[in-house]
């Protein structure tokens, strides 16, 4: 864990974001901006949802994976990609590699949900199971990289990934007729939130960026308060995409460009998730509903404002729903 | 039941469809055309989904209701609208009337699902409960119309409604880069299917229109075969939006312009519904998944073809799912 804030100008530039967007545009869906009169009435805000559950692989993660991959030389790419993830980043790397016709080596904990394992396998990736500890999964990935020459793509602490995730907000800003007062993104490791903050910084100066985080994984809010990367006091949340803490590439960007991180409870997440299913007819995962949950809980902050809301993904097990 | 085929040119004209679209465009979502690589691979066809579950009220029915309403004089409108429906048309009339600021009188069977009753009530409509028979619900509507002067808008056997539903296919044709080989719509009373057929006839001459119908409500396939309106041999299907038989306005148009009606089982409907939830991240109701079920069952017919697929609605009770 790197506890110092790095204010070096090493984070992606405006031009890096533009190039990333050009690089991945042929391979992704340009998801629409959606509105819901009912949810506007419920919140008193003007909400513009970006349904990245409708994105390829069912989540925004394909953007970062594609951009990271397409930034590599062909000779390097030929050895394949490697990562550790039990979630959407695993599918994203597997899908990106399949598109390019190269190998993907995915390290997953042996107790990963079967649906996620079979989704990754569906893209033809090679799966190696590990113990469910950071130490073991990093050791297993390191061994695979040494053996195969594959390039490791970190799930979030990677500028290429950050640039790719930034294209979500970039599209929202481009597709909105007026600037947003706020842009909301969920925060786990901070890849999406840091990218969102960079897009607002470069393309929509007067838009404030807010992160939404589960109470049961409240590391980012502490990190922002303390000025250094913190772990969560405890980890227990239904939003299984948001369990990790920030990295030494995502934290400085978030520290510099994100105005606030707000917390929501699991009950609020499930209620927001149900609202999105019932009212917007979108299948979203708990991590994807954290932003709407934040708007409902912190109603006063958003009332009367124009708010861009990232709905990050929709990969849930229909056989195991919280309602 | 009118058993004769009326070939009179009394059905809506090309210009009627254009005017209907202009009339309702300010009040509806222009839903996108969506693709799914996985479903293309599964079916061997090039599928273009029109997700009308993302439409206002969660179904295409708002289009017909709005067009029927907006075609009426202000003086007539002042007395309100009336209809009988336990489904999406009830919500559509209630929503349209609320937009206009007039009264809506909705007749629903006393055993209608609570979620549907409360959705209609949410738009401020006046609900009158009736016995669950065609005779009683028509008698109750007739009494309300006599007492209030409200205008009765039939759920499907109404040219204004047909024109409104035709705008679904009209948008698909406009938004597609190449003509479709096939357009698929579900068929209940035939409002959507007849409208789809008219749009193909006027705006995409070489596109064949196919209706998809549950085996447990197989009236339209028999009607098309026999040349007269038939009732289903038995009625038992999970696709609760498709239980009715054709009307004397919808049948002649379907007879003239629809090339085929194909059947699907309830099991196929549920499997298709689950695929759309899991792979496209869209909440669809059973009636909305009948078209994909038809493509999967009749794979040979659609293989290699460019197929427009109407996903008609997404109003389901999340507490009572078939999976």
Coordinates of C-alpha atoms in Angstrom, one line a residue:
Chain A
X1 CA 0.0 0.0 0.0
X2 CA 1.4 3.4 -1.0
X3 CA 0.3 5.9 1.6
X4 CA 1.5 9.1 -0.1
X5 CA -0.4 11.3 -2.4
X6 CA 1.3 11.5 -5.7
X7 CA 0.6 14.9 -7.4
X8 CA 3.0 14.2 -10.3
X9 CA 1.4 14.9 -13.6
X10 CA 1.7 11.3 -14.6
X11 CA -2.0 10.7 -14.9
X12 CA -3.6 10.4 -18.4
X13 CA -3.9 13.6 -20.4
X14 CA -6.9 15.0 -22.3
X15 CA -5.3 13.6 -25.5
X16 CA -4.8 10.2 -23.9
X17 CA -8.5 10.1 -23.2
X18 CA -9.4 11.1 -26.7
X19 CA -7.1 8.5 -28.2
X20 CA -8.5 5.8 -25.9
X21 CA -12.0 6.6 -27.0
X22 CA -11.0 6.4 -30.7
X23 CA -9.2 3.1 -30.0
X24 CA -12.1 1.3 -28.4
X25 CA -15.1 2.9 -30.2
X26 CA -15.3 0.2 -33.0
X27 CA -15.6 -2.5 -30.4
X28 CA -18.0 -1.2 -27.8
X29 CA -21.6 -0.2 -27.7
X30 CA -22.3 3.5 -27.3
X31 CA -24.8 3.1 -24.6
X32 CA -27.6 5.7 -24.5
X33 CA -28.4 8.3 -21.8
X34 CA -31.7 7.2 -20.3
X35 CA -34.3 9.1 -18.2
X36 CA -37.1 8.0 -16.0
X37 CA -39.9 10.4 -15.1
X38 CA -40.8 8.3 -12.1
X39 CA -37.2 8.4 -10.7
X40 CA -37.0 12.1 -11.3
X41 CA -40.2 12.6 -9.3
X42 CA -38.9 10.3 -6.5
X43 CA -35.6 12.1 -6.2
X44 CA -36.5 15.7 -7.2
X45 CA -33.4 15.7 -9.5
X46 CA -33.0 15.5 -13.2
X47 CA -31.3 12.1 -13.6
X48 CA -29.5 10.9 -16.8
X49 CA -28.6 7.2 -16.5
X50 CA -25.7 5.6 -18.4
X51 CA -26.7 1.9 -18.6
X52 CA -23.3 0.2 -18.9
X53 CA -25.1 -3.0 -18.0
X54 CA -26.1 -2.9 -21.7
X55 CA -22.4 -2.7 -22.6
X56 CA -20.5 -5.8 -24.0
X57 CA -19.9 -8.3 -21.3
X58 CA -22.6 -6.6 -19.3
X59 CA -20.4 -4.0 -17.7
X60 CA -18.1 -0.9 -18.4
X61 CA -15.0 -3.1 -17.7
X62 CA -14.7 -4.0 -21.3
X63 CA -13.7 -0.4 -22.1
X64 CA -10.6 -0.5 -19.9
X65 CA -9.6 -4.0 -20.9
X66 CA -9.8 -3.1 -24.6
X67 CA -7.9 0.1 -24.3
X68 CA -5.1 -1.5 -22.2
X69 CA -4.9 -4.3 -24.8
X70 CA -5.0 -2.1 -27.9
X71 CA -2.2 0.1 -26.4
X72 CA 0.2 -2.8 -26.6
X73 CA 2.6 -3.8 -29.4
X74 CA 1.6 -6.7 -31.5
X75 CA 4.7 -8.6 -30.5
X76 CA 3.9 -8.2 -26.9
X77 CA 0.2 -9.0 -27.5
X78 CA 1.1 -12.3 -29.1
X79 CA 1.9 -13.8 -25.7
X80 CA -1.5 -13.1 -24.4
X81 CA -3.0 -11.3 -21.4
X82 CA -3.2 -12.3 -17.8
X83 CA -5.2 -11.0 -14.8
X84 CA -6.7 -11.9 -11.5
X85 CA -10.4 -11.2 -11.0
X86 CA -13.5 -13.1 -10.0
X87 CA -15.7 -10.4 -11.5
X88 CA -16.4 -8.3 -14.6
X89 CA -12.7 -7.5 -15.3
X90 CA -12.1 -11.3 -15.8
X91 CA -14.8 -11.4 -18.4
X92 CA -13.5 -8.1 -20.0
X93 CA -10.0 -9.4 -20.4
X94 CA -11.3 -12.8 -21.7
X95 CA -13.6 -11.0 -24.2
X96 CA -10.9 -8.6 -25.4
X97 CA -8.4 -11.4 -25.9
X98 CA -10.9 -13.4 -27.8
X99 CA -11.7 -10.4 -30.1
X100 CA -7.9 -10.1 -30.8
X101 CA -7.4 -13.9 -31.1
X102 CA -4.8 -14.1 -28.4
X103 CA -4.7 -16.1 -25.1
X104 CA -6.2 -14.9 -21.9
X105 CA -5.0 -16.4 -18.6
X106 CA -7.4 -15.6 -15.8
X107 CA -6.7 -16.4 -12.1
X108 CA -9.8 -16.8 -10.1
X109 CA -10.4 -17.9 -6.5
X110 CA -11.5 -21.6 -6.3
X111 CA -14.8 -20.5 -4.7
X112 CA -15.7 -18.0 -7.5
X113 CA -19.4 -18.3 -8.5
X114 CA -20.0 -20.9 -11.2
X115 CA -21.8 -18.4 -13.5
X116 CA -18.7 -16.1 -13.5
X117 CA -16.4 -19.1 -14.2
X118 CA -18.5 -20.3 -17.0
X119 CA -18.8 -16.8 -18.5
X120 CA -15.0 -16.5 -18.6
X121 CA -14.7 -20.0 -20.0
X122 CA -17.3 -19.1 -22.7
X123 CA -14.7 -16.6 -24.1
X124 CA -12.2 -19.4 -24.4
X125 CA -9.9 -18.1 -21.6
X126 CA -7.6 -20.4 -19.6
X127 CA -8.6 -20.4 -16.0
X128 CA -6.3 -21.1 -13.1
X129 CA -7.8 -21.4 -9.6
X130 CA -6.1 -20.0 -6.5
X131 CA -6.7 -19.5 -2.8
X132 CA -8.9 -16.5 -2.1
X133 CA -6.1 -14.3 -0.7
X134 CA -4.4 -11.3 -2.3
X135 CA -1.0 -13.0 -1.7
X136 CA -1.9 -16.3 -3.5
X137 CA -3.6 -14.7 -6.5
X138 CA -0.7 -12.4 -7.1
X139 CA 1.8 -15.2 -6.8
X140 CA -0.2 -17.3 -9.2
X141 CA -0.5 -14.5 -11.8
X142 CA 3.3 -13.8 -11.4
X143 CA 4.1 -17.4 -12.1
X144 CA 1.8 -17.4 -15.2
X145 CA 3.3 -14.2 -16.5
X146 CA 6.9 -15.6 -16.0
X147 CA 6.0 -18.9 -17.8
X148 CA 4.0 -17.5 -20.7
X149 CA 5.2 -13.9 -21.3
X150 CA 1.6 -12.7 -21.1
X151 CA 1.0 -9.1 -20.1
X152 CA -0.6 -8.5 -16.8
X153 CA -3.5 -6.1 -16.9
X154 CA -4.4 -4.9 -13.4
X155 CA -8.2 -4.6 -12.8
X156 CA -8.0 -0.9 -12.0
X157 CA -4.5 0.4 -11.0
X158 CA -3.4 0.9 -14.6
X159 CA -3.5 4.1 -16.7
X160 CA -4.7 2.3 -19.8
X161 CA -7.6 0.8 -17.8
X162 CA -8.4 4.2 -16.3
X163 CA -8.4 5.9 -19.7
X164 CA -10.8 3.3 -21.0
X165 CA -13.2 3.6 -18.1
X166 CA -13.0 7.4 -18.6
X167 CA -14.9 7.0 -21.9
X168 CA -18.1 6.3 -20.0
X169 CA -18.3 9.8 -18.6
X170 CA -16.8 11.3 -21.9
X171 CA -19.8 9.8 -23.8
X172 CA -22.2 11.1 -21.2
X173 CA -20.8 14.6 -21.5
X174 CA -20.9 14.5 -25.3
X175 CA -24.5 13.1 -25.4
X176 CA -26.0 15.5 -22.9
X177 CA -27.6 18.7 -24.2
X178 CA -26.5 20.7 -21.2
X179 CA -23.6 20.3 -18.7
X180 CA -24.2 18.1 -15.7
X181 CA -24.1 19.6 -12.2
X182 CA -22.9 16.2 -10.9
X183 CA -21.5 12.9 -12.2
X184 CA -21.9 9.9 -10.0
X185 CA -19.8 6.7 -10.2
X186 CA -19.5 3.8 -7.9
X187 CA -16.0 3.3 -6.3
X188 CA -14.2 0.0 -5.6
X189 CA -10.6 0.1 -6.7
X190 CA -11.3 3.4 -8.3
X191 CA -10.7 2.8 -12.0
X192 CA -14.1 4.0 -13.1
X193 CA -14.2 6.9 -10.5
X194 CA -10.8 8.2 -11.4
X195 CA -11.6 8.0 -15.1
X196 CA -14.9 9.8 -14.6
X197 CA -13.1 12.5 -12.7
X198 CA -10.6 13.0 -15.5
X199 CA -13.3 13.2 -18.1
X200 CA -15.1 15.9 -16.1
X201 CA -11.8 17.7 -15.5
X202 CA -11.0 17.8 -19.2
X203 CA -14.5 18.0 -20.9
X204 CA -16.9 19.5 -18.4
X205 CA -15.0 21.8 -16.0
X206 CA -18.0 22.8 -13.9
X207 CA -19.3 19.3 -13.2
X208 CA -18.6 17.9 -9.7
X209 CA -17.7 14.2 -9.5
X210 CA -19.0 12.2 -6.6
X211 CA -18.2 8.6 -5.7
X212 CA -20.7 6.3 -4.2
X213 CA -19.4 3.6 -1.9
X214 CA -21.1 0.8 0.3
X215 CA -20.8 1.3 4.0
X216 CA -19.5 -2.3 4.1
X217 CA -16.4 -1.4 2.0
X218 CA -15.8 2.2 3.2
X219 CA -12.1 2.5 2.3
X220 CA -12.3 5.3 -0.3
X221 CA -14.2 7.7 1.9
X222 CA -11.5 7.2 4.6
X223 CA -8.7 7.5 2.1
X224 CA -10.1 10.8 0.8
X225 CA -10.5 12.1 4.4
X226 CA -7.0 11.0 5.5
X227 CA -5.1 11.9 2.4
X228 CA -3.6 8.4 2.1
X229 CA -4.9 5.0 0.9
X230 CA -6.8 3.2 3.7
X231 CA -8.4 -0.2 4.0
X232 CA -12.0 -0.5 5.0
X233 CA -12.7 -0.9 8.7
X234 CA -14.7 -4.0 7.8
X235 CA -15.8 -5.6 4.5
X236 CA -19.3 -6.9 4.3
X237 CA -21.5 -5.8 1.4
X238 CA -23.8 -7.2 -1.3
X239 CA -22.0 -4.9 -3.9
X240 CA -19.3 -7.6 -4.7
X241 CA -17.8 -5.5 -7.4
X242 CA -16.7 -2.8 -4.9
X243 CA -14.7 -4.7 -2.3
X244 CA -11.2 -3.6 -3.1
X245 CA -9.3 -0.6 -1.9
X246 CA -7.7 2.2 -4.1
X247 CA -4.4 1.8 -5.8
X248 CA -1.4 4.2 -6.1
X249 CA -2.5 5.2 -9.6
X250 CA -6.3 5.7 -8.9
X251 CA -6.0 7.3 -5.5
X252 CA -4.0 10.5 -6.5
X253 CA -6.5 11.2 -9.3
X254 CA -9.5 10.7 -7.0
X255 CA -7.9 12.8 -4.3
X256 CA -7.2 15.6 -6.7
X257 CA -10.4 15.6 -8.8
X258 CA -13.3 14.0 -6.9
X259 CA -15.2 16.3 -4.7
X260 CA -16.8 13.8 -2.3
X261 CA -17.5 10.2 -1.6
X262 CA -20.9 9.3 -0.1
X263 CA -21.9 6.1 1.7
X264 CA -25.0 3.8 1.3
X265 CA -26.2 0.8 3.2
X266 CA -26.8 -2.6 1.6
X267 CA -30.5 -2.2 2.2
X268 CA -30.5 1.1 0.3
X269 CA -28.5 -0.6 -2.5
X270 CA -31.1 -3.4 -2.8
X271 CA -34.0 -0.9 -2.8
X272 CA -32.3 1.1 -5.6
X273 CA -31.5 -2.1 -7.5
X274 CA -35.2 -3.1 -7.4
X275 CA -36.3 0.4 -8.5
X276 CA -34.0 0.2 -11.6
X277 CA -35.4 -3.3 -12.4
X278 CA -39.0 -2.4 -11.9
X279 CA -39.1 1.2 -13.2
X280 CA -36.3 1.2 -15.9
X281 CA -36.6 -2.5 -16.9
X282 CA -32.8 -2.9 -16.6
X283 CA -31.1 -5.9 -15.0
X284 CA -28.4 -4.3 -12.8
X285 CA -26.1 -5.8 -10.2
X286 CA -25.8 -4.4 -6.7
X287 CA -22.6 -2.5 -7.6
X288 CA -24.5 -0.9 -10.4
X289 CA -27.3 0.5 -8.2
X290 CA -25.0 2.1 -5.6
X291 CA -25.2 5.5 -7.5
X292 CA -29.0 5.7 -7.4
X293 CA -28.9 4.6 -3.8
X294 CA -26.6 7.5 -3.0
X295 CA -29.0 10.0 -4.8
X296 CA -32.0 8.7 -2.8
X297 CA -30.1 8.8 0.5
X298 CA -28.5 12.2 -0.1
X299 CA -31.6 13.7 -1.6
X300 CA -31.0 17.3 -0.5
X301 CA -27.6 17.4 -2.2
X302 CA -29.1 16.5 -5.7
X303 CA -32.5 18.2 -5.6
X304 CA -33.1 20.3 -8.7
X305 CA -29.7 19.3 -10.1
X306 CA -28.8 17.8 -13.4
X307 CA -27.1 14.5 -12.4
X308 CA -25.3 11.9 -14.6
X309 CA -25.6 8.5 -13.0
X310 CA -23.4 5.6 -14.1
X311 CA -25.1 2.2 -13.9
X312 CA -22.0 0.2 -14.0
X313 CA -23.1 -3.4 -14.7
X314 CA -25.7 -6.1 -14.8
X315 CA -24.0 -9.4 -14.1
X316 CA -26.2 -11.1 -11.5
X317 CA -27.1 -14.7 -10.8
X318 CA -30.9 -14.8 -11.6
X319 CA -31.1 -17.8 -9.3
X320 CA -29.9 -15.8 -6.3
X321 CA -31.6 -12.5 -6.2
X322 CA -31.9 -10.3 -3.1
X323 CA -35.7 -9.8 -3.7
Chain B
X1 CA -67.1 -12.1 -33.8
X2 CA -66.9 -11.0 -37.4
X3 CA -65.8 -13.9 -39.5
X4 CA -65.5 -12.2 -42.8
X5 CA -62.3 -10.8 -44.2
X6 CA -62.8 -7.1 -45.0
X7 CA -60.5 -6.1 -47.9
X8 CA -61.9 -2.6 -48.0
X9 CA -59.1 0.0 -48.1
X10 CA -60.3 1.4 -44.8
X11 CA -57.1 0.6 -42.9
X12 CA -54.6 3.4 -42.1
X13 CA -52.7 4.9 -45.0
X14 CA -49.0 5.7 -45.2
X15 CA -49.8 9.3 -44.4
X16 CA -51.8 8.2 -41.3
X17 CA -48.7 6.4 -40.0
X18 CA -46.5 9.4 -40.7
X19 CA -48.9 11.7 -38.9
X20 CA -49.3 9.4 -36.0
X21 CA -45.5 9.3 -35.5
X22 CA -45.3 13.0 -35.6
X23 CA -48.2 13.3 -33.1
X24 CA -46.6 11.0 -30.5
X25 CA -42.9 11.7 -30.9
X26 CA -42.7 14.5 -28.3
X27 CA -44.1 12.2 -25.7
X28 CA -42.4 8.8 -26.2
X29 CA -38.8 7.5 -26.0
X30 CA -37.2 6.6 -29.3
X31 CA -36.0 3.3 -28.1
X32 CA -32.7 2.1 -29.6
X33 CA -32.0 -0.9 -31.9
X34 CA -29.9 -3.3 -29.8
X35 CA -27.7 -6.2 -30.9
X36 CA -26.2 -9.1 -29.0
X37 CA -23.2 -11.0 -30.4
X38 CA -24.1 -14.0 -28.2
X39 CA -27.6 -14.2 -29.5
X40 CA -26.5 -13.8 -33.0
X41 CA -24.1 -16.7 -32.5
X42 CA -26.9 -18.8 -30.8
X43 CA -29.4 -18.2 -33.6
X44 CA -27.1 -17.9 -36.6
X45 CA -29.2 -14.8 -37.6
X46 CA -28.4 -11.0 -37.4
X47 CA -30.8 -9.8 -34.8
X48 CA -31.8 -6.2 -34.2
X49 CA -33.9 -5.9 -31.0
X50 CA -36.3 -3.0 -30.4
X51 CA -36.6 -2.9 -26.5
X52 CA -40.0 -1.4 -26.0
X53 CA -39.7 -2.5 -22.4
X54 CA -37.6 0.7 -22.1
X55 CA -40.6 2.7 -23.5
X56 CA -42.8 4.8 -21.2
X57 CA -45.0 2.6 -19.0
X58 CA -42.6 -0.3 -19.8
X59 CA -44.4 -1.3 -23.1
X60 CA -45.2 -0.2 -26.6
X61 CA -48.9 0.3 -25.6
X62 CA -48.3 4.0 -24.8
X63 CA -47.8 4.7 -28.5
X64 CA -51.3 3.5 -29.5
X65 CA -53.0 5.1 -26.5
X66 CA -51.3 8.5 -27.1
X67 CA -52.1 8.5 -30.8
X68 CA -55.7 7.6 -30.2
X69 CA -56.0 10.3 -27.6
X70 CA -54.2 13.0 -29.6
X71 CA -56.5 12.3 -32.6
X72 CA -59.5 13.4 -30.6
X73 CA -61.0 16.9 -30.4
X74 CA -60.4 18.9 -27.2
X75 CA -64.1 19.1 -26.5
X76 CA -64.4 15.3 -26.7
X77 CA -61.2 14.8 -24.7
X78 CA -62.5 16.9 -21.9
X79 CA -64.8 14.1 -20.8
X80 CA -61.9 11.7 -20.4
X81 CA -61.0 8.3 -21.7
X82 CA -62.2 4.8 -20.8
X83 CA -61.0 1.3 -21.4
X84 CA -61.0 -2.2 -20.1
X85 CA -57.7 -3.9 -19.6
X86 CA -55.8 -5.6 -16.8
X87 CA -52.6 -5.2 -18.6
X88 CA -50.3 -2.6 -20.3
X89 CA -53.1 -0.9 -22.2
X90 CA -54.7 0.1 -18.9
X91 CA -51.4 1.8 -17.8
X92 CA -51.1 3.3 -21.3
X93 CA -54.5 5.0 -21.2
X94 CA -54.0 6.1 -17.6
X95 CA -50.6 7.6 -18.4
X96 CA -51.8 9.3 -21.6
X97 CA -54.8 10.8 -19.8
X98 CA -52.5 12.0 -16.9
X99 CA -50.2 13.7 -19.5
X100 CA -53.2 15.6 -20.9
X101 CA -54.7 16.3 -17.6
X102 CA -58.0 14.5 -18.2
X103 CA -59.8 11.7 -16.5
X104 CA -59.1 8.0 -17.2
X105 CA -61.7 5.4 -16.3
X106 CA -60.2 1.9 -16.2
X107 CA -62.3 -1.2 -15.9
X108 CA -60.2 -4.1 -14.5
X109 CA -61.2 -7.6 -13.3
X110 CA -61.4 -7.8 -9.5
X111 CA -58.7 -10.5 -9.5
X112 CA -56.2 -8.3 -11.5
X113 CA -52.6 -8.5 -10.1
X114 CA -52.1 -5.9 -7.3
X115 CA -48.9 -4.5 -9.0
X116 CA -51.0 -3.7 -12.1
X117 CA -53.8 -2.1 -10.1
X118 CA -51.4 0.1 -8.2
X119 CA -49.5 1.1 -11.4
X120 CA -52.8 2.3 -12.9
X121 CA -53.7 4.0 -9.7
X122 CA -50.3 5.7 -9.7
X123 CA -51.3 7.7 -12.7
X124 CA -54.4 8.9 -10.9
X125 CA -56.9 6.9 -12.9
X126 CA -60.3 5.9 -11.6
X127 CA -60.6 2.1 -11.4
X128 CA -63.8 0.2 -11.5
X129 CA -63.6 -3.6 -10.9
X130 CA -65.7 -6.1 -12.8
X131 CA -66.2 -9.8 -13.2
X132 CA -63.5 -11.5 -15.2
X133 CA -65.8 -12.1 -18.3
X134 CA -65.9 -10.2 -21.6
X135 CA -69.6 -9.6 -21.1
X136 CA -69.3 -8.0 -17.7
X137 CA -66.3 -5.8 -18.5
X138 CA -67.9 -4.5 -21.7
X139 CA -71.2 -3.8 -19.8
X140 CA -69.3 -1.9 -17.1
X141 CA -67.3 0.2 -19.7
X142 CA -70.6 0.9 -21.6
X143 CA -72.2 2.2 -18.4
X144 CA -69.2 4.4 -17.6
X145 CA -69.1 5.8 -21.1
X146 CA -72.9 6.6 -20.9
X147 CA -72.5 8.3 -17.5
X148 CA -69.4 10.3 -18.1
X149 CA -69.2 10.9 -21.9
X150 CA -65.7 9.5 -21.8
X151 CA -64.3 8.1 -25.1
X152 CA -63.7 4.4 -25.2
X153 CA -60.3 3.4 -26.6
X154 CA -60.2 -0.3 -27.4
X155 CA -56.9 -2.1 -26.5
X156 CA -56.3 -3.1 -30.1
X157 CA -59.3 -3.1 -32.4
X158 CA -59.0 0.6 -33.2
X159 CA -57.2 2.3 -36.1
X160 CA -55.7 5.1 -34.0
X161 CA -54.2 2.4 -31.7
X162 CA -53.0 0.4 -34.7
X163 CA -51.3 3.6 -36.2
X164 CA -49.6 4.2 -32.9
X165 CA -48.3 0.7 -32.6
X166 CA -47.1 0.9 -36.2
X167 CA -44.5 3.5 -35.1
X168 CA -42.4 0.8 -33.4
X169 CA -41.6 -0.9 -36.8
X170 CA -41.4 2.5 -38.5
X171 CA -38.6 3.6 -36.1
X172 CA -36.8 0.2 -36.6
X173 CA -36.9 0.6 -40.4
X174 CA -35.6 4.2 -40.1
X175 CA -32.8 3.3 -37.7
X176 CA -31.5 0.3 -39.6
X177 CA -28.7 0.8 -42.0
X178 CA -30.0 -1.9 -44.3
X179 CA -33.5 -3.3 -44.9
X180 CA -34.7 -6.2 -42.7
X181 CA -35.4 -9.6 -44.2
X182 CA -37.9 -10.2 -41.4
X183 CA -39.8 -8.2 -38.8
X184 CA -41.1 -10.2 -35.9
X185 CA -43.9 -9.1 -33.5
X186 CA -45.9 -10.9 -30.9
X187 CA -49.6 -11.3 -31.5
X188 CA -52.5 -11.1 -29.1
X189 CA -55.3 -9.0 -30.3
X190 CA -53.2 -7.9 -33.2
X191 CA -52.7 -4.2 -32.7
X192 CA -48.9 -4.4 -32.8
X193 CA -48.7 -7.0 -35.5
X194 CA -51.1 -5.2 -37.8
X195 CA -49.3 -2.0 -37.3
X196 CA -45.9 -3.7 -37.9
X197 CA -47.3 -5.1 -41.1
X198 CA -48.5 -1.7 -42.3
X199 CA -45.1 -0.1 -41.6
X200 CA -43.3 -2.8 -43.5
X201 CA -45.8 -2.5 -46.4
X202 CA -45.4 1.3 -46.6
X203 CA -41.7 1.8 -45.6
X204 CA -39.9 -1.5 -46.3
X205 CA -41.5 -3.4 -49.2
X206 CA -39.2 -6.4 -49.2
X207 CA -39.4 -7.1 -45.5
X208 CA -41.6 -10.1 -44.5
X209 CA -43.6 -9.7 -41.3
X210 CA -44.1 -12.7 -39.0
X211 CA -46.2 -13.0 -35.9
X212 CA -45.1 -15.0 -32.9
X213 CA -47.9 -16.6 -30.8
X214 CA -48.0 -18.9 -27.8
X215 CA -49.3 -22.4 -28.3
X216 CA -51.6 -21.8 -25.4
X217 CA -53.4 -18.9 -27.2
X218 CA -53.2 -20.2 -30.8
X219 CA -56.1 -18.2 -32.3
X220 CA -54.2 -16.0 -34.8
X221 CA -52.5 -18.9 -36.5
X222 CA -55.9 -20.6 -37.0
X223 CA -57.5 -17.3 -38.1
X224 CA -54.8 -16.8 -40.8
X225 CA -55.2 -20.4 -42.0
X226 CA -59.0 -20.4 -42.1
X227 CA -59.4 -16.8 -43.4
X228 CA -61.8 -15.9 -40.6
X229 CA -61.4 -14.8 -37.0
X230 CA -61.1 -17.9 -34.7
X231 CA -60.8 -18.4 -31.0
X232 CA -58.0 -20.4 -29.6
X233 CA -58.7 -24.2 -29.0
X234 CA -57.6 -23.6 -25.4
X235 CA -56.1 -20.7 -23.5
X236 CA -53.2 -21.5 -21.1
X237 CA -50.0 -19.5 -21.4
X238 CA -47.6 -17.6 -19.3
X239 CA -47.7 -14.8 -21.9
X240 CA -50.6 -13.0 -20.3
X241 CA -50.5 -10.1 -22.7
X242 CA -51.4 -12.3 -25.6
X243 CA -54.6 -14.0 -24.5
X244 CA -57.2 -12.2 -26.7
X245 CA -58.2 -13.1 -30.2
X246 CA -58.1 -10.8 -33.3
X247 CA -60.6 -8.0 -34.0
X248 CA -62.5 -7.1 -37.2
X249 CA -60.0 -4.2 -37.7
X250 CA -56.8 -6.0 -37.0
X251 CA -57.6 -9.3 -38.7
X252 CA -58.0 -8.0 -42.3
X253 CA -54.7 -6.2 -42.1
X254 CA -52.9 -9.2 -40.7
X255 CA -54.6 -11.5 -43.3
X256 CA -53.4 -9.2 -46.1
X257 CA -49.9 -8.2 -45.0
X258 CA -48.5 -10.8 -42.6
X259 CA -46.7 -13.7 -44.2
X260 CA -46.8 -16.2 -41.4
X261 CA -47.6 -16.8 -37.8
X262 CA -45.4 -19.2 -35.8
X263 CA -46.1 -20.9 -32.5
X264 CA -43.9 -21.3 -29.4
X265 CA -44.4 -23.2 -26.2
X266 CA -44.4 -21.7 -22.7
X267 CA -41.1 -23.4 -21.9
X268 CA -39.5 -21.8 -25.0
X269 CA -40.9 -18.4 -23.9
X270 CA -39.4 -18.7 -20.4
X271 CA -36.0 -19.8 -21.8
X272 CA -36.0 -16.9 -24.3
X273 CA -37.0 -14.5 -21.5
X274 CA -34.2 -15.8 -19.3
X275 CA -31.7 -15.3 -22.2
X276 CA -32.8 -11.7 -22.7
X277 CA -32.5 -11.0 -18.9
X278 CA -29.1 -12.7 -18.7
X279 CA -27.5 -11.7 -22.0
X280 CA -29.1 -8.4 -22.8
X281 CA -29.7 -7.3 -19.2
X282 CA -33.2 -6.3 -20.1
X283 CA -36.2 -7.0 -17.8
X284 CA -38.8 -8.4 -20.3
X285 CA -42.2 -10.0 -19.6
X286 CA -43.1 -13.3 -21.1
X287 CA -45.1 -11.7 -23.9
X288 CA -42.0 -9.7 -24.8
X289 CA -39.9 -12.8 -25.2
X290 CA -42.2 -14.6 -27.6
X291 CA -40.4 -13.2 -30.7
X292 CA -36.9 -14.4 -29.6
X293 CA -38.5 -17.8 -28.7
X294 CA -39.9 -18.0 -32.2
X295 CA -36.4 -17.3 -33.8
X296 CA -34.8 -20.0 -31.6
X297 CA -37.5 -22.6 -32.4
X298 CA -37.6 -21.9 -36.1
X299 CA -33.9 -21.4 -36.5
X300 CA -33.7 -22.6 -40.1
X301 CA -36.1 -19.9 -41.3
X302 CA -34.0 -17.1 -39.9
X303 CA -30.5 -18.4 -40.3
X304 CA -28.3 -15.8 -42.1
X305 CA -31.1 -13.3 -42.2
X306 CA -31.4 -9.8 -41.0
X307 CA -34.2 -9.9 -38.5
X308 CA -35.9 -7.0 -36.6
X309 CA -37.2 -8.4 -33.2
X310 CA -39.8 -6.4 -31.2
X311 CA -39.4 -6.9 -27.5
X312 CA -42.8 -5.6 -26.5
X313 CA -42.7 -5.0 -22.8
X314 CA -41.2 -5.5 -19.4
X315 CA -43.9 -5.3 -16.8
X316 CA -43.4 -8.3 -14.6
X317 CA -43.9 -9.0 -10.9
X318 CA -40.3 -9.5 -9.5
X319 CA -41.8 -11.4 -6.6
X320 CA -43.2 -14.0 -9.0
X321 CA -40.6 -15.0 -11.6
X322 CA -40.7 -18.2 -13.7
X323 CA -37.0 -18.8 -12.9

